[in-house]
Coordinates of C-alpha atoms in Angstrom, one line a residue:
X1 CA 22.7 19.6 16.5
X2 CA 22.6 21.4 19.8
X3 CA 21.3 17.8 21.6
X4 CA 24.2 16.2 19.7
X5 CA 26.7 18.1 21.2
X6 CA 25.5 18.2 24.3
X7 CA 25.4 14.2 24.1
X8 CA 28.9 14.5 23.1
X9 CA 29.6 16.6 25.9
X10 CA 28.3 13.9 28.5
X11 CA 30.4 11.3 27.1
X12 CA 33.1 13.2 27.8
X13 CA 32.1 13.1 31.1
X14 CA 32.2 9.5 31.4
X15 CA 35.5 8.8 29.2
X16 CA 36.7 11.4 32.2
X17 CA 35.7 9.4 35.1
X18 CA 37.2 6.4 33.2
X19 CA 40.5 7.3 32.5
X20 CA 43.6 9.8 33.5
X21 CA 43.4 11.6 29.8
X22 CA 40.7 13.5 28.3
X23 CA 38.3 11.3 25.7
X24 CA 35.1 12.4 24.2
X25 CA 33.2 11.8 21.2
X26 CA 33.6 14.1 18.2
X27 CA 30.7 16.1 16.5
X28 CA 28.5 14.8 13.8
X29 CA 29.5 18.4 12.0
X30 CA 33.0 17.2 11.7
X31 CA 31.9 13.4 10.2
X32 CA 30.4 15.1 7.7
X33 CA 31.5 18.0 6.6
X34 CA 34.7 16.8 6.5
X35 CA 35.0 13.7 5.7
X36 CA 33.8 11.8 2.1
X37 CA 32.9 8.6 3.1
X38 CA 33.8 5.0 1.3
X39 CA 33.6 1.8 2.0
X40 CA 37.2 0.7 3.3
X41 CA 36.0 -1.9 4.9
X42 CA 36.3 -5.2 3.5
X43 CA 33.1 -7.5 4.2
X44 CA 34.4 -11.4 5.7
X45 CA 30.9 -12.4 4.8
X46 CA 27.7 -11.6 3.0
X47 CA 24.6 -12.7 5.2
X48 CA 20.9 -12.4 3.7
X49 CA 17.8 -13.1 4.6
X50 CA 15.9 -16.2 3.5
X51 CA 12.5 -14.9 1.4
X52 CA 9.2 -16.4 2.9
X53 CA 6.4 -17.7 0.0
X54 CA 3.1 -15.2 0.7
X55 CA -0.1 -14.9 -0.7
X56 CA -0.4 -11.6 -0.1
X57 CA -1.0 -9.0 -3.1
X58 CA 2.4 -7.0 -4.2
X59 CA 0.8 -3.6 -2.0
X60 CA 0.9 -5.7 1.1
X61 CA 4.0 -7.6 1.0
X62 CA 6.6 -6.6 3.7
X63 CA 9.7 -4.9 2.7
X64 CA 12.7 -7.4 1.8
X65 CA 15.6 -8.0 4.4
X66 CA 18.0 -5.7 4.0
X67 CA 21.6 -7.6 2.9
X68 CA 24.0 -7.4 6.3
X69 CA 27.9 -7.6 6.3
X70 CA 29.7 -9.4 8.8
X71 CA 33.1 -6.7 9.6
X72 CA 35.7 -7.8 10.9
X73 CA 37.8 -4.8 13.0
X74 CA 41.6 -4.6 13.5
X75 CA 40.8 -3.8 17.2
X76 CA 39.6 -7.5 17.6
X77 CA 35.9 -7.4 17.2
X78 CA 33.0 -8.0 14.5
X79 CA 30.0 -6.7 13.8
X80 CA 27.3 -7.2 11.1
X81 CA 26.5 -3.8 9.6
X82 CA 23.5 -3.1 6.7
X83 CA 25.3 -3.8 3.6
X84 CA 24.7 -0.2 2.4
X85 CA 26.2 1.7 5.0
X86 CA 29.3 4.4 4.6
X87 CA 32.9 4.2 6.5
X88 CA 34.1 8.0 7.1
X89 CA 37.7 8.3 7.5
X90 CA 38.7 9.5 11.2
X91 CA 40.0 12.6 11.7
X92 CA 43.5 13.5 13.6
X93 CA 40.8 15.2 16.2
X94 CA 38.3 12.5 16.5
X95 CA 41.2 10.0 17.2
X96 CA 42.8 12.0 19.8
X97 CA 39.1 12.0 21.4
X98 CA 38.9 8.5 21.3
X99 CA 36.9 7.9 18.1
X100 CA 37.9 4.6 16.3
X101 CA 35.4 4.2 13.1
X102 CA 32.3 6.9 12.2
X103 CA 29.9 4.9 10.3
X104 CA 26.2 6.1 8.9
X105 CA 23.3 4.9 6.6
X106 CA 23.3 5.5 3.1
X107 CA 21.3 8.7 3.9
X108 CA 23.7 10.0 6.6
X109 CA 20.7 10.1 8.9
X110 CA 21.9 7.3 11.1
X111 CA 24.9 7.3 13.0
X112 CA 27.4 4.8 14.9
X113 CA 30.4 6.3 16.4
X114 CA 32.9 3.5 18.2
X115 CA 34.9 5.0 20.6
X116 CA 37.6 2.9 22.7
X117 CA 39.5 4.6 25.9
X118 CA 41.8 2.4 28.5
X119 CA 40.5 2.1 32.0
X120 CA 40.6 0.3 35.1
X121 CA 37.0 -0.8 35.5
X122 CA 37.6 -5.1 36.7
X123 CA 34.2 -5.7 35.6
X124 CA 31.2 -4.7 33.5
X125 CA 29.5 -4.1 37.3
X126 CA 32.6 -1.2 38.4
X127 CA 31.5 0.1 34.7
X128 CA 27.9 0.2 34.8
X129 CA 28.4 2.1 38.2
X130 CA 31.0 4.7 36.5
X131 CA 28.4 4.9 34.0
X132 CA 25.7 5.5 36.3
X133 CA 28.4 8.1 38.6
X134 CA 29.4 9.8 35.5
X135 CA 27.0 10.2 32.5
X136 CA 23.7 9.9 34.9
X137 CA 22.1 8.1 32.0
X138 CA 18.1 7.9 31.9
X139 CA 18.1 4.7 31.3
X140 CA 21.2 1.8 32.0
X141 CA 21.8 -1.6 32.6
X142 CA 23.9 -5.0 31.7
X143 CA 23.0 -7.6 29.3
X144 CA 24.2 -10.0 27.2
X145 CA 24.7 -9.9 23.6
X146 CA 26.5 -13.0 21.8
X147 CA 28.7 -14.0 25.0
X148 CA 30.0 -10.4 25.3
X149 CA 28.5 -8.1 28.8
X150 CA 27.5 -4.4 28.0
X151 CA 25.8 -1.6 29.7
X152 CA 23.5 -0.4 27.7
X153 CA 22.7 3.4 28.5
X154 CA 20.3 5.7 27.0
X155 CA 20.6 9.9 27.2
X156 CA 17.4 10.4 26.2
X157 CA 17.4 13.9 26.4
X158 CA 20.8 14.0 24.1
X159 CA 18.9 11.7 21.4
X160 CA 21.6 9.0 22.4
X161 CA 21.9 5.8 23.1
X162 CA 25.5 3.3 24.0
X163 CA 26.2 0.0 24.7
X164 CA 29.6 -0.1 26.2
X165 CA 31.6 -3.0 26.7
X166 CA 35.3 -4.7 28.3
X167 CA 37.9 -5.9 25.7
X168 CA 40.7 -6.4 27.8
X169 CA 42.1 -2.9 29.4
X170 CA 39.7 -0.9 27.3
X171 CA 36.4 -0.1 26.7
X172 CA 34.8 0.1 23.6
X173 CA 31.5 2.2 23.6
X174 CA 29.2 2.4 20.7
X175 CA 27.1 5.6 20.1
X176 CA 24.1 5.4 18.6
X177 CA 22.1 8.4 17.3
X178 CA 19.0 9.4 16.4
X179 CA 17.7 7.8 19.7
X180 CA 14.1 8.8 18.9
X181 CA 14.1 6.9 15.6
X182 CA 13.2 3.8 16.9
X183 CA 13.3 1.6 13.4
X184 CA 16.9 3.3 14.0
X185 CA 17.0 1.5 17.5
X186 CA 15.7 -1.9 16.3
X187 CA 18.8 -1.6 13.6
X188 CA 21.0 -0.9 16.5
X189 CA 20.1 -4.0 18.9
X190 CA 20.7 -6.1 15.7
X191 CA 24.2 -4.3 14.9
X192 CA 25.2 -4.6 18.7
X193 CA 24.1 -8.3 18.6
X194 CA 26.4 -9.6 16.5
X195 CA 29.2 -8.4 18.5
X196 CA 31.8 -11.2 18.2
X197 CA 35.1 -11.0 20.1
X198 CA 38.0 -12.3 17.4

């Protein structure tokens, strides 16, 4: 919980540099403890795997596909999200802090927290720098997911890791955590690669 916060508290950081008002990411104490979760969220499409024919005895065979939503968000994006995941209802605090959707796994072990603040970055490059300025990631840089440019940013040492993006006069950052689960982190490329601009 300690590295959580202080993850939190580096975000802050960055949402400072970015814009005139304070913005930071709420704690994963308040998603849960306060919050029941459901699933609000109504899916615009049911995508699943295709099952390969093996030979292989039942012990062997590799774990099905999990069944992925395709979510469509009132802020103008999509994503695809693992079927089973939980929607926590936002706080008045985690709003105010920036905090648009809190979203875990079935098992409330993984986390995605989108966060969206105003700023007047021109390009993903005068982003990636404030990033770099600001949150002194360990890791950062800017790719390309589905058409849409992110810096993607780890803090390591927080157990954290963002892809942040432009969506007109905001930015829209997406925290991952755990960091050091890294089936977690192959979830999270998948999640962030579906990004689709509506």
């Amino acid at each position: 919980m300690k590295q959580f916060i202080c993850a939190l508290l580096a975000l802050t950081l960055l949402c400072c540099g970015a814009l005139a008002q304070e913005t930071s990411v709420a704690s994963e104490s308040t998603a849960t403890a306060s919050a029941e979760p459901n699933n609000a969220f109504a899916p615009a499409q049911v995508i699943t795997a295709d099952a390969e024919e093996t030979t292989e005895t039942p012990e062997e065979e590799p774990a099905a596909e999990p069944t992925y939503l395709t979510l469509a968000f009132e802020d103008g994006f999509s994503l695809e999200l693992p079927a089973d995941w939980l929607h926590y209802e936002v706080s008045d605090e985690m709003a105010q802090n920036g905090v648009l959707y809190c979203l875990s796994d079935a098992a409330a072990e993984r986390w995605l927290y989108i966060q969206s603040w105003i700023t007047d970055c021109s390009d993903i490059d005068t982003l990636c720098a404030l990033i770099q300025e600001t949150a002194q990631p360990q890791t950062s840089g800017v790719y390309e997911f589905n058409g849409t440019q992110f810096v993607v940013y780890d803090l390591t040492d927080e157990d954290v890791s963002c892809c942040a993006a432009l969506l007109n006069d905001r930015v829209l950052n997406f925290v991952f955590t755990p960091q050091s689960d890294s089936d977690f982190m192959v979830i999270a490329a998948r999640i962030i690669g579906t990004f689709t601009v509506l």
